Amino acid sequence: MEPTQSIINYLDASFKSFEPGLRDRIAEAGVLKNIPAGEVIMRTGQYIKHSVLIASGRVKLYREGDDGQEVFIYYLEEGNACALSMICATKQESSEIMAKAVDDTTIIVIPIRMMDELMTTYRSWYYFVLENYRSRFEELLTVLDSVIFKAMDERLEFYLRNQFKSKGVDELTITHLEIANDLNTSREVVSRLLKKMELNGKIRLFRNSIAWVG
Amino acid sequence: MEPTQSIINYLDASFKSFEPGLRDRIAEAGVLKNIPAGEVIMRTGQYIKHSVLIASGRVKLYREGDDGQEVFIYYLEEGNACALSMICATKQESSEIMAKAVDDTTIIVIPIRMMDELMTTYRSWYYFVLENYRSRFEELLTVLDSVIFKAMDERLEFYLRNQFKSKGVDELTITHLEIANDLNTSREVVSRLLKKMELNGKIRLFRNSIAWVG
DNA sequence: TTCCTTCTGTGATAAAAGTCACTTTCTGGC
DNA sequence: GCCAGAAAGTGACTTTTATCACAGAAGGAA
């Protein structure tokens, strides 16, 4: 398939709010890039020179601690943009988070110098950018909430709900250690709390996976 | 002083990046509003119908917990905009935080329906909005950091540094209870940790105030 | 099968933070 | 000066979370 054609396909499929002119302009100037599952797209301290749209797949965003801890913040999915890439982009400042592809992911990369043009020419672009920002901002506030106000059992439940919902599954393939890392706690704590949730009938535990009972 | 003139004065003083046309347009369509110290500007769940620029004074942003706790997130100062007001504005969704004037504050209120016009007409406006967003976003990440990765003693120190720096003083008028509320902990914990910091020579404690020793 | 690694379960203990109860200190107003 | 109320100090205790030390279970590879 010819690349320009592909970008249009992705835009039509996942960025439906884009007006035709915007779609064509991005198809013209953007570049498709495939990221294999597990690869890091962006790292703390790295300068960003492009805006990034997620055309397909799923990207996990982490905040990195001083000792290499990686705490899960949120997912970026098909139709999202990396808010930070747009914003850091405008000032070329350094990023503070780490983005890793969890599935095989296709992104559309747009050179930052186009931001001016898109912003002032296409209303649907600036709507998209602001709306994207707003929803990331609120997601960030939600995460902050759960960390500030909730104890670990509630944080865990919030985390699991999020995972089940975001992945659209009722059985989640994940280990206790992975969860513990995402929540910046220890594996034992997660195991114990999960056990408690199982006793309460909320979930069922298996090796390498958790099923939602609800 | 005639209001339109006043807006221009404020814009010239604190929003120097605005191009002349933008300045005049805001002076024309914006409204000045005085908020006495202590008054709430915006509340969780409230719908926002205006964009808000801080012309003078200082606004404290809190995140509200389920039981009425109010945790400090960041300050908005002269020359800042309320990022949420711009973004919620574009979609008229509900706010999730609470903004309270800590000093007597003057704000410039801009009707949301002008966002389209400003965004597409004035490059300095969209730069301003995005840059504002970016910096709030990063501030939020910093707060998240300290909550996720730091124990209470470090959070307290981070909080104090922030206060001293943001207010530009070396003696801070505040009670232990106020700090405890801002950090969502208890007064005793704050008292004990402050005492420890005093013993370590970082600060000196007085009734109703704390002096930075550095 | 037999190892070996990874995942999970669990008790014991330690450390951090929150809670309760009370005292002391300061300060402003009478 | 005296008193009331707010602010701050402190000991004792509980709860939550983290850490340590294992043990058992599951599954893959030789």
PDB file of C-alpha atoms in Angstrom, chain A residues 63-66 69-74 83-84 86-91 93-97 115-117 119-123 126-127 129-131 133-138 140-145 147-150 154-155 183-184, chain B residues 63-66 69-74 83-84 86-91 93-97 115-117 119-123 126-127 129-131 133-138 140-145 147-150 154-155 183-184:
ATOM      1  CA  ARG A  63       6.124   8.723  34.892  1.00  0.00           C
ATOM      2  CA  GLU A  64       9.654   7.817  35.871  1.00  0.00           C
ATOM      3  CA  GLY A  65      10.927   8.050  39.429  1.00  0.00           C
ATOM      4  CA  ASP A  66      14.474   8.790  40.524  1.00  0.00           C
ATOM      5  CA  GLN A  69      10.465   3.159  38.974  1.00  0.00           C
ATOM      6  CA  GLU A  70       7.928   3.451  36.189  1.00  0.00           C
ATOM      7  CA  VAL A  71       4.456   4.375  37.308  1.00  0.00           C
ATOM      8  CA  PHE A  72       1.566   4.018  34.935  1.00  0.00           C
ATOM      9  CA  ILE A  73      -0.288   7.199  34.107  1.00  0.00           C
ATOM     10  CA  TYR A  74      -2.585   6.457  31.203  1.00  0.00           C
ATOM     11  CA  ALA A  83      -0.518  15.744  24.226  1.00  0.00           C
ATOM     12  CA  LEU A  84       2.999  16.314  25.394  1.00  0.00           C
ATOM     13  CA  MET A  86       2.187  18.775  20.754  1.00  0.00           C
ATOM     14  CA  ILE A  87       3.027  21.023  23.558  1.00  0.00           C
ATOM     15  CA  CYS A  88       6.617  20.350  24.176  1.00  0.00           C
ATOM     16  CA  ALA A  89       6.738  20.652  20.447  1.00  0.00           C
ATOM     17  CA  THR A  90       5.724  24.262  20.441  1.00  0.00           C
ATOM     18  CA  LYS A  91       8.583  25.146  22.742  1.00  0.00           C
ATOM     19  CA  GLU A  93      11.250  21.577  25.793  1.00  0.00           C
ATOM     20  CA  SER A  94      12.074  18.262  27.337  1.00  0.00           C
ATOM     21  CA  SER A  95       9.550  15.601  28.099  1.00  0.00           C
ATOM     22  CA  GLU A  96       9.049  14.307  31.615  1.00  0.00           C
ATOM     23  CA  ILE A  97       7.412  11.026  30.876  1.00  0.00           C
ATOM     24  CA  MET A 115       1.676  23.315  14.010  1.00  0.00           C
ATOM     25  CA  ASP A 116       1.366  27.012  13.151  1.00  0.00           C
ATOM     26  CA  GLU A 117      -0.166  26.321   9.815  1.00  0.00           C
ATOM     27  CA  MET A 119      -3.567  25.638  14.075  1.00  0.00           C
ATOM     28  CA  THR A 120      -4.485  28.767  12.208  1.00  0.00           C
ATOM     29  CA  THR A 121      -5.879  27.111   9.097  1.00  0.00           C
ATOM     30  CA  TYR A 122      -8.001  24.248  10.378  1.00  0.00           C
ATOM     31  CA  ARG A 123     -10.494  24.783  13.094  1.00  0.00           C
ATOM     32  CA  TYR A 126      -7.241  23.211  17.093  1.00  0.00           C
ATOM     33  CA  TYR A 127     -10.405  21.662  18.476  1.00  0.00           C
ATOM     34  CA  VAL A 129      -5.546  19.553  20.051  1.00  0.00           C
ATOM     35  CA  LEU A 130      -7.379  21.345  22.840  1.00  0.00           C
ATOM     36  CA  GLU A 131      -9.823  18.542  23.399  1.00  0.00           C
ATOM     37  CA  TYR A 133      -5.207  18.231  26.064  1.00  0.00           C
ATOM     38  CA  ARG A 134      -8.241  18.662  28.158  1.00  0.00           C
ATOM     39  CA  SER A 135      -8.940  14.972  28.379  1.00  0.00           C
ATOM     40  CA  ARG A 136      -5.299  14.133  29.204  1.00  0.00           C
ATOM     41  CA  PHE A 137      -5.345  16.840  31.833  1.00  0.00           C
ATOM     42  CA  GLU A 138      -8.453  15.405  33.403  1.00  0.00           C
ATOM     43  CA  LEU A 140      -3.987  13.177  35.029  1.00  0.00           C
ATOM     44  CA  LEU A 141      -6.193  14.760  37.678  1.00  0.00           C
ATOM     45  CA  THR A 142      -7.992  11.462  38.134  1.00  0.00           C
ATOM     46  CA  VAL A 143      -4.714   9.668  38.674  1.00  0.00           C
ATOM     47  CA  LEU A 144      -3.639  12.358  41.112  1.00  0.00           C
ATOM     48  CA  ASP A 145      -6.923  11.907  42.923  1.00  0.00           C
ATOM     49  CA  VAL A 147      -2.950   8.667  44.675  1.00  0.00           C
ATOM     50  CA  ILE A 148      -3.738  11.544  47.033  1.00  0.00           C
ATOM     51  CA  PHE A 149      -7.039  10.452  48.444  1.00  0.00           C
ATOM     52  CA  LYS A 150      -7.191   6.702  48.130  1.00  0.00           C
ATOM     53  CA  GLU A 154      -8.879   1.513  46.151  1.00  0.00           C
ATOM     54  CA  ARG A 155      -5.996   2.459  43.897  1.00  0.00           C
ATOM     55  CA  LEU A 183       1.350   1.347  41.120  1.00  0.00           C
ATOM     56  CA  ASN A 184       4.789   1.775  42.645  1.00  0.00           C
TER      57      ASN A 184
ATOM     58  CA  ARG B  63      -8.281  19.334  43.996  1.00  0.00           C
ATOM     59  CA  GLU B  64     -11.267  18.353  46.099  1.00  0.00           C
ATOM     60  CA  GLY B  65     -11.622  14.942  47.713  1.00  0.00           C
ATOM     61  CA  ASP B  66     -14.838  13.109  48.429  1.00  0.00           C
ATOM     62  CA  GLN B  69     -10.521  17.687  51.642  1.00  0.00           C
ATOM     63  CA  GLU B  70      -8.853  20.379  49.586  1.00  0.00           C
ATOM     64  CA  VAL B  71      -5.404  19.503  48.360  1.00  0.00           C
ATOM     65  CA  PHE B  72      -3.170  22.180  46.923  1.00  0.00           C
ATOM     66  CA  ILE B  73      -2.119  21.699  43.313  1.00  0.00           C
ATOM     67  CA  TYR B  74      -0.553  24.943  42.137  1.00  0.00           C
ATOM     68  CA  ALA B  83      -5.864  26.350  31.700  1.00  0.00           C
ATOM     69  CA  LEU B  84      -8.984  24.486  32.634  1.00  0.00           C
ATOM     70  CA  MET B  86      -9.861  27.456  28.338  1.00  0.00           C
ATOM     71  CA  ILE B  87     -10.267  23.826  27.802  1.00  0.00           C
ATOM     72  CA  CYS B  88     -13.402  23.008  29.607  1.00  0.00           C
ATOM     73  CA  ALA B  89     -14.560  26.090  27.834  1.00  0.00           C
ATOM     74  CA  THR B  90     -14.182  24.580  24.409  1.00  0.00           C
ATOM     75  CA  LYS B  91     -16.434  21.718  25.365  1.00  0.00           C
ATOM     76  CA  GLU B  93     -17.596  20.320  30.431  1.00  0.00           C
ATOM     77  CA  SER B  94     -17.452  20.419  34.169  1.00  0.00           C
ATOM     78  CA  SER B  95     -14.418  21.446  36.124  1.00  0.00           C
ATOM     79  CA  GLU B  96     -12.798  19.078  38.566  1.00  0.00           C
ATOM     80  CA  ILE B  97     -10.900  21.529  40.664  1.00  0.00           C
ATOM     81  CA  MET B 115     -11.895  31.274  21.415  1.00  0.00           C
ATOM     82  CA  ASP B 116     -12.452  30.330  17.785  1.00  0.00           C
ATOM     83  CA  GLU B 117     -11.757  33.811  16.580  1.00  0.00           C
ATOM     84  CA  MET B 119      -7.281  30.978  18.044  1.00  0.00           C
ATOM     85  CA  THR B 120      -7.433  31.289  14.296  1.00  0.00           C
ATOM     86  CA  THR B 121      -6.645  34.977  14.050  1.00  0.00           C
ATOM     87  CA  TYR B 122      -3.806  35.551  16.504  1.00  0.00           C
ATOM     88  CA  ARG B 123      -0.816  33.337  16.525  1.00  0.00           C
ATOM     89  CA  TYR B 126      -2.589  30.095  20.446  1.00  0.00           C
ATOM     90  CA  TYR B 127       1.039  30.123  21.513  1.00  0.00           C
ATOM     91  CA  VAL B 129      -2.801  28.958  25.312  1.00  0.00           C
ATOM     92  CA  LEU B 130      -0.616  25.998  24.445  1.00  0.00           C
ATOM     93  CA  GLU B 131       2.331  27.217  26.463  1.00  0.00           C
ATOM     94  CA  TYR B 133      -1.313  24.314  29.059  1.00  0.00           C
ATOM     95  CA  ARG B 134       2.052  22.779  28.751  1.00  0.00           C
ATOM     96  CA  SER B 135       3.372  24.417  31.878  1.00  0.00           C
ATOM     97  CA  ARG B 136       0.279  23.510  33.926  1.00  0.00           C
ATOM     98  CA  PHE B 137       0.551  19.990  32.660  1.00  0.00           C
ATOM     99  CA  GLU B 138       4.147  19.770  33.759  1.00  0.00           C
ATOM    100  CA  LEU B 140       0.676  18.690  37.545  1.00  0.00           C
ATOM    101  CA  LEU B 141       3.202  15.994  36.710  1.00  0.00           C
ATOM    102  CA  THR B 142       5.547  17.420  39.312  1.00  0.00           C
ATOM    103  CA  VAL B 143       2.847  17.274  41.940  1.00  0.00           C
ATOM    104  CA  LEU B 144       2.018  13.738  40.906  1.00  0.00           C
ATOM    105  CA  ASP B 145       5.686  12.866  41.226  1.00  0.00           C
ATOM    106  CA  VAL B 147       2.810  12.231  45.782  1.00  0.00           C
ATOM    107  CA  ILE B 148       3.714   8.961  44.079  1.00  0.00           C
ATOM    108  CA  PHE B 149       7.400   8.744  44.799  1.00  0.00           C
ATOM    109  CA  LYS B 150       8.048  10.777  47.918  1.00  0.00           C
ATOM    110  CA  GLU B 154       9.966  15.161  51.154  1.00  0.00           C
ATOM    111  CA  ARG B 155       6.523  16.242  50.091  1.00  0.00           C
ATOM    112  CA  LEU B 183      -1.012  18.080  51.793  1.00  0.00           C
ATOM    113  CA  ASN B 184      -3.981  16.039  52.931  1.00  0.00           C
TER     114      ASN B 184
END
